[in-house]
Coordinates of C-alpha atoms and ligand atoms in Angstrom, one line a residue:
M1432 CA 101.5 115.7 82.1
L1433 CA 102.2 113.6 79.1
P1434 CA 100.2 110.4 78.6
S1435 CA 103.3 108.3 78.7
A1436 CA 104.3 109.8 82.0
I1437 CA 100.9 108.8 83.4
A1438 CA 101.2 105.3 82.1
R1439 CA 104.7 104.8 83.5
E1440 CA 103.7 106.1 86.9
T1441 CA 100.7 103.7 86.9
A1442 CA 102.9 100.7 85.9
D1443 CA 105.3 101.4 88.8
E1444 CA 102.4 101.6 91.2
F1445 CA 101.0 98.3 90.0
A1446 CA 104.4 96.7 90.4
E1447 CA 104.8 98.1 93.8
D1448 CA 101.3 97.0 94.9
V1449 CA 101.9 93.5 93.5
R1450 CA 105.2 93.2 95.3
A1451 CA 103.8 94.5 98.6
G1452 CA 100.8 92.2 98.5
L1453 CA 102.7 89.0 97.6
S1454 CA 105.5 89.6 100.1
K1455 CA 103.1 89.7 103.1
S1456 CA 104.2 87.1 105.6
G1457 CA 100.7 85.9 106.4
Q1458 CA 97.9 85.9 103.8
K1459 CA 99.2 87.0 100.4
E1460 CA 97.0 89.4 98.5
L1461 CA 96.4 91.3 95.3
L1462 CA 94.2 94.4 95.3
S1463 CA 90.8 93.9 93.8
K1464 CA 90.9 97.1 91.8
Y1465 CA 93.5 95.5 89.5
L1466 CA 90.9 92.9 88.4
Y1467 CA 89.5 95.5 86.0
D1468 CA 91.8 95.8 83.0
V1469 CA 90.2 95.6 79.5
I1470 CA 89.7 91.8 79.8
G1471 CA 88.6 91.9 83.4
S1472 CA 86.0 94.6 82.7
A1473 CA 84.7 92.6 79.8
L1474 CA 84.5 89.4 81.9
F1475 CA 82.6 91.4 84.6
E1476 CA 80.1 92.4 82.0
V1477 CA 79.5 88.7 81.3
I1478 CA 79.3 87.9 85.1
S1479 CA 76.5 90.6 85.3
V1480 CA 74.3 88.6 83.0
L1481 CA 74.9 85.2 84.5
P1482 CA 71.8 83.5 86.1
E1483 CA 73.7 82.9 89.3
Y1484 CA 74.8 86.6 89.8
G1485 CA 71.7 88.7 90.4
L1486 CA 73.4 91.7 91.9
T1487 CA 73.7 93.9 88.8
R1488 CA 70.2 93.1 87.5
A1489 CA 68.8 94.0 91.0
D1490 CA 70.7 97.3 90.9
D1491 CA 69.4 98.0 87.4
R1492 CA 65.8 97.1 88.2
I1493 CA 65.6 99.5 91.2
L1494 CA 67.1 102.3 89.2
R1495 CA 64.9 101.8 86.2
K1496 CA 61.7 101.4 88.3
H1497 CA 62.3 104.3 90.7
A1498 CA 64.4 106.8 88.7
D1499 CA 61.7 109.5 88.7
E1500 CA 61.0 109.1 92.4
I1501 CA 64.7 109.3 93.2
V1502 CA 65.1 112.5 91.0
A1503 CA 62.0 114.0 92.6
R1504 CA 63.8 113.8 96.0
L1505 CA 66.9 115.7 94.9
P1506 CA 67.5 119.4 95.3
L1507 CA 68.0 120.7 91.7
P1508 CA 70.1 121.6 89.9
V1509 CA 72.6 118.8 90.5
A1510 CA 75.9 117.8 88.9
V1511 CA 76.3 114.0 89.0
A1512 CA 79.6 112.3 89.9
E1513 CA 79.8 108.5 89.6
L1514 CA 82.5 106.6 91.4
G1515 CA 83.4 103.6 89.3
S1516 CA 81.0 104.0 86.4
G1517 CA 81.8 100.7 84.7
S1518 CA 79.9 100.4 81.5
G1519 CA 77.4 103.1 82.5
K1520 CA 74.4 100.9 81.6
K1521 CA 72.4 101.1 84.8
T1522 CA 73.2 104.9 85.2
R1523 CA 71.2 105.7 82.1
W1524 CA 67.8 105.5 83.9
L1525 CA 68.7 108.2 86.4
L1526 CA 70.4 110.4 83.9
E1527 CA 67.5 110.2 81.5
A1528 CA 65.1 111.2 84.4
L1529 CA 67.4 114.1 85.4
C1530 CA 67.9 115.3 81.9
R1531 CA 64.1 115.4 81.4
Q1532 CA 64.0 118.0 84.1
R1533 CA 67.0 120.1 83.0
P1534 CA 70.4 119.9 81.3
T1535 CA 72.7 117.9 83.5
S1536 CA 76.4 117.4 83.7
Y1537 CA 77.7 113.9 84.4
H1538 CA 81.2 113.1 85.6
P1539 CA 82.1 109.4 85.6
I1540 CA 85.3 108.7 87.7
E1541 CA 87.2 105.6 86.7
I1542 CA 90.7 104.2 86.9
S1543 CA 90.0 102.0 83.9
P1544 CA 90.3 104.0 80.7
A1545 CA 88.4 101.3 78.7
A1546 CA 85.4 101.4 81.1
L1547 CA 85.5 105.2 81.0
A1548 CA 85.4 105.3 77.2
Q1549 CA 82.6 102.7 77.1
C1550 CA 80.6 104.6 79.6
E1551 CA 80.9 107.8 77.7
R1552 CA 79.9 106.1 74.4
E1553 CA 77.0 104.3 76.1
L1554 CA 75.4 107.5 77.6
S1555 CA 76.2 110.2 75.0
Y1556 CA 72.8 109.6 73.3
I1557 CA 71.0 111.3 76.1
D1558 CA 69.5 114.7 75.2
S1559 CA 71.0 117.7 77.1
I1560 CA 73.6 115.7 78.9
S1561 CA 77.2 117.0 79.2
I1562 CA 79.7 114.2 80.0
V1563 CA 83.1 115.1 81.4
G1564 CA 84.9 112.0 82.7
F1565 CA 87.9 111.7 84.9
E1566 CA 90.5 108.9 84.8
R1567 CA 91.3 109.2 88.5
K1568 CA 91.1 107.5 91.8
Y1569 CA 87.6 108.0 93.3
L1570 CA 88.4 110.8 95.8
D1571 CA 90.8 112.6 93.5
G1572 CA 88.1 112.6 90.8
L1573 CA 85.5 113.8 93.3
L1574 CA 87.7 116.6 94.4
E1575 CA 87.9 117.8 90.8
V1576 CA 84.2 117.6 90.3
A1577 CA 83.6 119.5 93.6
A1578 CA 86.1 122.2 92.5
R1579 CA 84.1 122.8 89.3
R1580 CA 80.8 123.1 91.1
K1581 CA 78.8 126.2 90.2
N1582 CA 77.1 128.5 92.6
G1583 CA 73.8 127.0 93.9
Q1584 CA 74.5 123.6 92.3
H1585 CA 74.3 120.5 94.4
L1586 CA 76.2 117.3 93.9
L1587 CA 74.8 113.9 93.6
V1588 CA 77.4 111.1 94.1
L1589 CA 76.6 107.7 92.7
F1590 CA 78.3 104.7 94.3
L1591 CA 76.3 101.8 92.8
G1592 CA 76.6 98.1 92.3
S1593 CA 77.8 97.4 95.9
T1594 CA 81.3 98.4 95.0
I1595 CA 81.6 99.6 98.6
G1596 CA 81.5 95.8 99.4
N1597 CA 85.1 95.5 98.2
F1598 CA 86.2 97.6 101.2
D1599 CA 86.4 95.9 104.6
R1600 CA 83.9 97.5 107.0
P1601 CA 86.1 100.0 108.8
A1602 CA 87.6 101.1 105.5
G1603 CA 84.1 101.4 103.9
L1604 CA 83.0 103.7 106.7
R1605 CA 86.2 105.8 106.4
F1606 CA 85.7 106.0 102.6
L1607 CA 82.1 107.3 103.0
S1608 CA 83.4 109.8 105.6
Q1609 CA 86.0 111.1 103.1
V1610 CA 83.3 111.4 100.5
R1611 CA 81.2 113.4 103.0
E1612 CA 84.0 115.8 103.7
I1613 CA 84.2 116.7 100.0
L1614 CA 80.4 117.4 99.9
Q1615 CA 78.3 120.2 101.4
P1616 CA 75.2 119.9 103.6
G1617 CA 72.3 118.9 101.4
D1618 CA 74.4 117.1 98.8
S1619 CA 73.5 113.5 98.2
L1620 CA 75.0 110.1 97.8
L1621 CA 73.1 107.2 96.2
L1622 CA 74.6 104.1 97.6
G1623 CA 74.0 100.5 96.3
T1624 CA 74.6 97.7 98.7
D1625 CA 74.1 94.0 98.3
L1626 CA 72.2 92.5 101.2
D1627 CA 72.6 89.3 103.3
K1628 CA 71.3 86.2 101.6
P1629 CA 71.7 82.5 101.9
V1630 CA 75.3 81.3 101.8
S1631 CA 74.6 78.7 99.1
Q1632 CA 73.2 81.4 96.8
L1633 CA 76.2 83.6 97.5
L1634 CA 78.7 80.9 96.7
Q1635 CA 77.0 80.1 93.4
A1636 CA 77.1 83.8 92.5
Y1637 CA 80.8 83.9 93.0
D1638 CA 81.6 80.5 91.6
D1639 CA 79.3 80.1 88.6
A1640 CA 78.9 76.9 86.6
L1641 CA 80.4 78.3 83.4
G1642 CA 83.6 79.4 85.1
V1643 CA 83.3 83.1 84.1
T1644 CA 84.1 84.3 87.7
A1645 CA 87.0 81.8 87.8
A1646 CA 88.3 83.4 84.5
F1647 CA 87.7 86.9 85.9
N1648 CA 89.8 86.0 89.0
L1649 CA 92.6 84.2 87.1
N1650 CA 92.8 87.1 84.7
L1651 CA 94.5 89.0 87.5
L1652 CA 97.5 86.6 87.3
A1653 CA 97.4 86.8 83.5
R1654 CA 97.5 90.6 83.8
V1655 CA 100.5 90.4 86.1
N1656 CA 102.1 88.2 83.4
R1657 CA 101.2 90.6 80.6
E1658 CA 102.1 93.9 82.3
L1659 CA 104.9 92.9 84.7
E1660 CA 106.6 90.1 82.7
A1661 CA 105.8 87.4 85.3
D1662 CA 105.6 83.7 84.7
F1663 CA 102.5 82.6 86.6
A1664 CA 101.3 79.2 85.2
L1665 CA 97.5 79.8 85.2
H1666 CA 96.6 76.1 85.3
E1667 CA 98.6 75.8 88.6
F1668 CA 96.1 78.1 90.4
Q1669 CA 92.5 77.5 91.2
H1670 CA 89.6 79.9 91.7
V1671 CA 88.1 79.7 95.2
A1672 CA 85.0 81.5 96.6
R1673 CA 84.4 81.2 100.3
F1674 CA 82.0 82.8 102.7
E1675 CA 83.5 84.3 105.8
P1676 CA 80.7 84.2 108.4
V1677 CA 82.1 86.7 111.0
E1678 CA 82.7 89.5 108.5
R1679 CA 79.7 88.4 106.3
R1680 CA 81.6 88.5 103.1
V1681 CA 82.4 86.4 100.1
E1682 CA 86.2 86.2 99.6
M1683 CA 87.7 85.2 96.3
H1684 CA 91.1 83.6 96.4
L1685 CA 93.5 81.9 94.0
R1686 CA 94.9 78.6 95.4
S1687 CA 98.2 77.2 94.4
A1688 CA 98.0 73.6 93.3
R1689 CA 101.5 72.8 94.4
K1690 CA 104.6 74.4 95.8
Q1691 CA 105.9 76.7 93.1
T1692 CA 108.0 79.8 92.5
V1693 CA 107.0 82.7 90.3
T1694 CA 109.3 85.4 89.0
I1695 CA 107.9 88.9 88.4
Q1696 CA 110.5 90.6 86.3
K1697 CA 109.2 94.2 86.3
A1698 CA 108.7 94.1 90.1
E1699 CA 112.2 92.6 90.5
F1700 CA 110.6 90.0 92.7
V1701 CA 110.5 86.3 93.2
V1702 CA 107.7 84.7 95.2
T1703 CA 107.2 81.2 96.5
F1704 CA 103.8 79.6 97.1
L1705 CA 103.3 76.5 99.3
K1706 CA 100.8 73.8 98.1
D1707 CA 97.3 75.1 98.9
E1708 CA 98.5 78.6 99.8
T1709 CA 96.1 81.2 98.5
I1710 CA 96.3 84.8 97.2
W1711 CA 93.3 86.8 98.4
T1712 CA 92.0 88.8 95.5
E1713 CA 88.6 90.3 96.5
S1714 CA 86.1 90.6 99.3
S1715 CA 82.4 91.3 98.7
H1716 CA 80.7 92.3 101.9
K1717 CA 77.0 91.7 102.5
Y1718 CA 74.9 94.1 104.5
S1719 CA 71.8 94.3 106.7
M1720 CA 69.5 97.3 106.5
G1721 CA 70.8 98.2 109.9
D1722 CA 74.4 98.0 108.7
V1723 CA 73.7 100.5 105.9
L1724 CA 71.9 103.0 108.2
R1725 CA 74.7 102.9 110.8
M1726 CA 77.4 103.3 108.2
A1727 CA 75.5 106.3 106.7
E1728 CA 75.0 108.0 110.0
G1729 CA 78.6 107.2 111.1
A1730 CA 79.9 108.9 107.9
G1731 CA 77.8 112.1 108.4
F1732 CA 74.7 111.3 106.2
Y1733 CA 71.1 110.6 107.0
C1734 CA 69.0 108.2 105.0
D1735 CA 66.3 110.0 103.1
A1736 CA 64.8 107.0 101.3
Q1737 CA 65.6 103.4 100.5
W1738 CA 64.5 101.0 97.8
I1739 CA 64.8 97.2 98.0
D1740 CA 64.7 94.8 95.1
P1741 CA 62.2 92.0 95.9
E1742 CA 63.9 89.3 93.7
W1743 CA 67.5 89.7 94.8
P1744 CA 68.0 91.4 98.2
F1745 CA 69.8 94.6 97.3
A1746 CA 69.3 98.1 98.6
E1747 CA 69.6 101.5 97.0
S1748 CA 69.8 104.2 99.7
L1749 CA 69.5 107.9 99.1
L1750 CA 71.8 109.5 101.7
I1751 CA 71.9 113.2 102.4
A1752 CA 74.9 115.0 103.9
H1753 CA 74.2 116.5 107.3
Ligands
AVJ2871 C1 81.5 94.8 91.0 C2 82.6 94.7 93.1 C3 80.2 94.6 93.0 O1 81.9 92.2 94.5 O2 80.1 91.4 93.6 C4 81.7 89.9 90.8 C5 82.7 92.1 91.6 N1 83.5 89.8 91.8 N2 82.0 88.6 90.9 C6 81.1 92.0 93.5 C7 82.6 90.6 91.4 C8 83.1 88.5 91.5 C9 81.5 92.7 92.2 N3 81.5 94.2 92.3

């Protein structure tokens, strides 16, 4: 397919998703995967070094400290597939440890071409690594990796950074089951999950003093303006982070300061917001250790080992396909 054909298809899909999400009769929503254009990905990199947001550093600490131990538990040889590689920074510890054992192929799977390119640049210094990335949705990319699997080679799937937290709980379980179906018994999944912690700490993590998370959230409207020729007035929407105690998740919303109407040209769509009406842009679910184990078992994995960060409750779980 020509690159322009891919680009056009993607723009249509974006327009269709924006239209569907904003025409809902109850809670309006925009899908969180659209937060990560070039600007959103750069803003997330800043979030990950903010003092209030300990999640990425916890993930990174566990992987750095326990990389050799994790690798020692894997059946070798493995090919590595990473779902949503982002910048690739925290993946380096594992890949370095693996490549010390033997040459390893690494397949980052990303819908963001900017993140994919950055990840490839970031990790190409590693000796005896072979990087083949896929600009695909997670499961489509994973199917491609599985199709290239060589005889006797296991797969290690990385799903780090608590990206699973963006799915609501039933969808998260369904997603892990779909990953499991692509794998073979003995293949593994390294899953990062952010754990329960005090609500005040969570709210600060998702509404930092500098306003970076607010900018990250508002960028979604700016992106709709840029790519779909819409006329959202950004100062008429406010970033809101709230904790939902039943689902145990932080929700990000954008709240309309007044009644207003927005036109989205490329979606051929006009939407009206009431004063204080919100657009729901992201959920970040928090887990107990029991949640993680039940989710793993329910999806057809058993938990071989788990590592917890002592500073910021976060778990890395090594799950093996039954
Ligand atoms: C990258 C999905 C794990 O949910 O904590 C950070 C994204 N959103 N601040 C998360 C995010 C607001 C992040 N994940």
